[in-house]
C-alpha cells in the first residue's frame, strides 16, 4: 500500500471517528434534559392576569380580597383589574394580559355569552384560562382549563326547598296558606348566577301550586337597585306580597329598607330568602328581618392559586371544581355570625 493510499485510509478512519464523536456530542446535548423554556417556572417567577367583574356587592368585595390576598401570601405577581360590571372592560383587560404574555389568565365573566373570540386569542397565545365564580355558555370547552365556583342552580333549589319546607312555620298565623305570593329580585341580566338561580328556584316552586311568583325583575345584584325595585313591587302589590326571593343578600338588604319604609315588618309580614350568606345577612337574621340565606362562597383565592401552581408545574386539574356550601336559617344566625369570615 503506497503512502497516498495509506493516507487516504487514515483520513477516512479519522473522518468516521470525528463524525461519530460529533453525533455522540449532539446526542448528549439532546439528552441534557428540558431546555430552559420547557422547565416548569418557579411560582415566584410567574405572572397571573385576573379580570374581576366589579365591586357591586359585599360578596364581590370578599371575592376580590380572597384573590388579591392569596397572591400576596404566595408572592405571585398578580395583575388585577376591575371591569365595573362591563363585559367590554373585561375583554380589554384579557387582551392586555395576552399582550403582556402573562403565564395564566383568570376571570369571573360578568355575563355568560360573548367570550369566544377573546378566549380563542388566549388559546392561540398559549395562555391557559381559569374561569372562577361564573360560567360562560361557550360550546368549545377547550378554551379554558377549569371552571371553579358554585352550583347556582342548586342554590336556587335550596332557596325553593327552604321556602316550601318552612313557610308554614315562619308565616304570620293570620295569613292564609292559599296562593302564597312571591316577588323575585333577579341578579345581573344574562349572568350565570341570575339565570341558574331563576331556574333552580322554579324547579322546586313549580311543584307546589300554592306558591305563585307574581313579580320578577332584576335588581342587578346591588343594594340600591334592590331597594328601588322592591319599592316598585310594594307600590303595586303592597300587603299582597307574602315572600321575597332575592338572588343575593345585597338586594335583600336593600329590599328590607324599602319594606320598613313602606310600614311593613321584613321577616314577619314578608318572608325573605336570599343567597350569598354574607355577614350583613346574618346580622339581618339576628334582628329577625331576614329568614334564610343560602351560602355561595366567594373565598376562591386559595383554590384559584392551587390550580395556577398545578398548571405551571404541568400537573392536570379537573375541568370543574365545585365549592361546598350550606344553608343558614334565622334560628342558627346568632351562633354562626361570629364564625363568618366574609
Ligand atoms: C355568585 C356571584 C354573585 C353573587 C353576588 O357566585 O357571581 O355576584 O351572588 C355577586 O353577590 O354580585
Short mmCIF file of N, CA and C in Angstrom, two decimals, residues 269-329:
data_model
loop_
_atom_site.label_atom_id
_atom_site.label_comp_id
_atom_site.label_asym_id
_atom_site.label_seq_id
_atom_site.Cartn_x
_atom_site.Cartn_y
_atom_site.Cartn_z
N UNK A 269 -94.00 40.18 58.12
CA UNK A 269 -95.08 40.39 57.13
C UNK A 269 -94.68 39.82 55.77
N UNK A 270 -93.40 39.98 55.46
CA UNK A 270 -92.88 39.43 54.19
C UNK A 270 -91.69 38.53 54.53
N UNK A 271 -91.82 37.25 54.22
CA UNK A 271 -90.74 36.28 54.49
C UNK A 271 -89.68 36.46 53.42
N UNK A 272 -88.40 36.50 53.83
CA UNK A 272 -87.31 36.78 52.87
C UNK A 272 -86.29 35.66 52.86
N UNK A 273 -86.04 35.13 51.65
CA UNK A 273 -84.96 34.14 51.49
C UNK A 273 -84.03 34.66 50.39
N UNK A 274 -82.70 34.63 50.68
CA UNK A 274 -81.74 35.15 49.67
C UNK A 274 -80.51 34.25 49.63
N UNK A 275 -79.51 34.69 48.85
CA UNK A 275 -78.34 33.83 48.58
C UNK A 275 -77.06 34.63 48.77
N UNK A 276 -76.03 34.05 49.17
CA UNK A 276 -74.65 34.50 49.39
C UNK A 276 -74.16 34.15 50.79
N UNK A 277 -74.98 34.47 51.83
CA UNK A 277 -74.58 34.26 53.25
C UNK A 277 -73.43 35.19 53.65
N UNK A 278 -73.56 36.48 53.26
CA UNK A 278 -72.57 37.48 53.72
C UNK A 278 -72.93 37.90 55.15
N UNK A 279 -72.02 38.55 55.83
CA UNK A 279 -72.24 38.93 57.25
C UNK A 279 -73.51 39.74 57.43
N UNK A 280 -73.75 40.68 56.48
CA UNK A 280 -74.95 41.53 56.58
C UNK A 280 -76.22 40.71 56.65
N UNK A 281 -76.24 39.56 55.98
CA UNK A 281 -77.44 38.71 56.01
C UNK A 281 -77.61 38.09 57.40
N UNK A 282 -76.50 37.70 58.02
CA UNK A 282 -76.59 37.12 59.37
C UNK A 282 -77.05 38.17 60.38
N UNK A 283 -76.53 39.39 60.20
CA UNK A 283 -76.95 40.48 61.11
C UNK A 283 -78.45 40.75 60.96
N UNK A 284 -78.94 40.73 59.72
CA UNK A 284 -80.38 40.96 59.48
C UNK A 284 -81.19 39.80 60.08
N UNK A 285 -80.68 38.57 60.00
CA UNK A 285 -81.41 37.43 60.57
C UNK A 285 -81.45 37.53 62.09
N UNK A 286 -80.35 37.97 62.68
CA UNK A 286 -80.33 38.14 64.16
C UNK A 286 -81.39 39.17 64.57
N UNK A 287 -81.61 40.19 63.71
CA UNK A 287 -82.64 41.21 64.02
C UNK A 287 -84.04 40.74 63.62
N UNK A 288 -84.14 39.53 63.06
CA UNK A 288 -85.45 38.99 62.68
C UNK A 288 -85.98 39.55 61.37
N UNK A 289 -85.10 40.18 60.55
CA UNK A 289 -85.58 40.84 59.31
C UNK A 289 -85.36 40.01 58.05
N UNK A 290 -84.61 38.92 58.18
CA UNK A 290 -84.37 38.02 57.05
C UNK A 290 -84.58 36.61 57.59
N UNK A 291 -85.08 35.68 56.75
CA UNK A 291 -85.44 34.37 57.28
C UNK A 291 -84.48 33.24 56.91
N UNK A 292 -83.77 33.40 55.79
CA UNK A 292 -82.83 32.33 55.40
C UNK A 292 -81.87 32.86 54.35
N UNK A 293 -80.60 32.47 54.45
CA UNK A 293 -79.65 32.78 53.37
C UNK A 293 -78.93 31.50 52.96
N UNK A 294 -78.79 31.32 51.64
CA UNK A 294 -78.15 30.13 51.06
C UNK A 294 -76.70 30.51 50.74
N UNK A 295 -75.76 29.75 51.25
CA UNK A 295 -74.36 30.12 51.10
C UNK A 295 -73.86 29.99 49.66
N UNK A 296 -73.04 31.00 49.27
CA UNK A 296 -72.34 30.97 47.97
C UNK A 296 -70.97 31.54 48.29
N UNK A 297 -69.96 30.66 48.46
CA UNK A 297 -68.69 31.17 48.99
C UNK A 297 -67.87 31.96 47.96
N UNK A 298 -67.44 33.19 48.35
CA UNK A 298 -66.57 34.00 47.47
C UNK A 298 -65.09 33.69 47.69
N UNK A 299 -64.78 32.83 48.67
CA UNK A 299 -63.39 32.67 49.10
C UNK A 299 -62.66 31.70 48.16
N UNK A 300 -62.51 32.13 46.90
CA UNK A 300 -61.95 31.25 45.86
C UNK A 300 -60.44 31.42 45.69
N UNK A 301 -59.85 32.37 46.41
CA UNK A 301 -58.41 32.64 46.23
C UNK A 301 -57.53 31.42 46.38
N UNK A 302 -57.62 30.69 47.50
CA UNK A 302 -56.73 29.52 47.68
C UNK A 302 -56.91 28.48 46.57
N UNK A 303 -58.19 28.17 46.23
CA UNK A 303 -58.43 27.17 45.16
C UNK A 303 -57.84 27.66 43.84
N UNK A 304 -58.03 28.97 43.56
CA UNK A 304 -57.57 29.52 42.28
C UNK A 304 -56.05 29.37 42.15
N UNK A 305 -55.33 29.76 43.21
CA UNK A 305 -53.88 29.71 43.10
C UNK A 305 -53.33 28.29 43.24
N UNK A 306 -54.09 27.39 43.88
CA UNK A 306 -53.69 25.97 43.84
C UNK A 306 -53.71 25.50 42.38
N UNK A 307 -54.76 25.90 41.66
CA UNK A 307 -54.89 25.49 40.25
C UNK A 307 -53.78 26.13 39.42
N UNK A 308 -53.46 27.40 39.70
CA UNK A 308 -52.38 28.08 38.96
C UNK A 308 -51.06 27.33 39.15
N UNK A 309 -50.77 26.97 40.40
CA UNK A 309 -49.49 26.28 40.68
C UNK A 309 -49.45 24.94 39.98
N UNK A 310 -50.58 24.22 39.98
CA UNK A 310 -50.60 22.91 39.30
C UNK A 310 -50.35 23.11 37.81
N UNK A 311 -51.01 24.13 37.24
CA UNK A 311 -50.86 24.41 35.80
C UNK A 311 -49.41 24.68 35.45
N UNK A 312 -48.79 25.55 36.25
CA UNK A 312 -47.41 25.98 35.96
C UNK A 312 -46.45 24.80 36.11
N UNK A 313 -46.82 23.86 37.00
CA UNK A 313 -45.96 22.67 37.18
C UNK A 313 -46.31 21.55 36.22
N UNK A 314 -47.23 21.85 35.29
CA UNK A 314 -47.57 20.84 34.28
C UNK A 314 -48.46 19.73 34.81
N UNK A 315 -49.07 19.98 36.00
CA UNK A 315 -49.98 18.94 36.54
C UNK A 315 -51.39 19.13 35.98
N UNK A 316 -52.19 18.05 35.99
CA UNK A 316 -53.56 18.18 35.46
C UNK A 316 -54.49 18.65 36.58
N UNK A 317 -55.57 19.36 36.17
CA UNK A 317 -56.59 19.80 37.14
C UNK A 317 -57.96 19.44 36.59
N UNK A 318 -58.93 19.17 37.47
CA UNK A 318 -60.25 18.78 36.99
C UNK A 318 -60.92 19.92 36.22
N UNK A 319 -61.75 19.56 35.24
CA UNK A 319 -62.41 20.60 34.40
C UNK A 319 -63.41 21.40 35.21
N UNK A 320 -63.91 20.81 36.31
CA UNK A 320 -64.92 21.53 37.11
C UNK A 320 -64.58 21.35 38.58
N UNK A 321 -64.49 22.44 39.32
CA UNK A 321 -64.23 22.39 40.76
C UNK A 321 -65.40 23.09 41.45
N UNK A 322 -66.24 22.34 42.16
CA UNK A 322 -67.45 22.91 42.78
C UNK A 322 -67.16 23.27 44.24
N UNK A 323 -67.59 24.46 44.66
CA UNK A 323 -67.37 24.84 46.06
C UNK A 323 -68.47 24.23 46.92
N UNK A 324 -68.09 23.72 48.10
CA UNK A 324 -69.05 23.11 49.05
C UNK A 324 -69.74 24.23 49.83
N UNK A 325 -71.09 24.17 49.93
CA UNK A 325 -71.80 25.27 50.61
C UNK A 325 -72.96 24.78 51.46
N UNK A 326 -73.54 25.72 52.27
CA UNK A 326 -74.55 25.34 53.26
C UNK A 326 -75.77 26.27 53.17
N UNK A 327 -76.79 25.98 53.98
CA UNK A 327 -77.99 26.83 54.07
C UNK A 327 -78.12 27.29 55.52
N UNK A 328 -78.35 28.62 55.73
CA UNK A 328 -78.40 29.15 57.10
C UNK A 328 -79.76 29.79 57.38
N UNK A 329 -80.67 29.09 58.11
CA UNK A 329 -81.93 29.71 58.51
C UNK A 329 -81.73 30.64 59.70
#
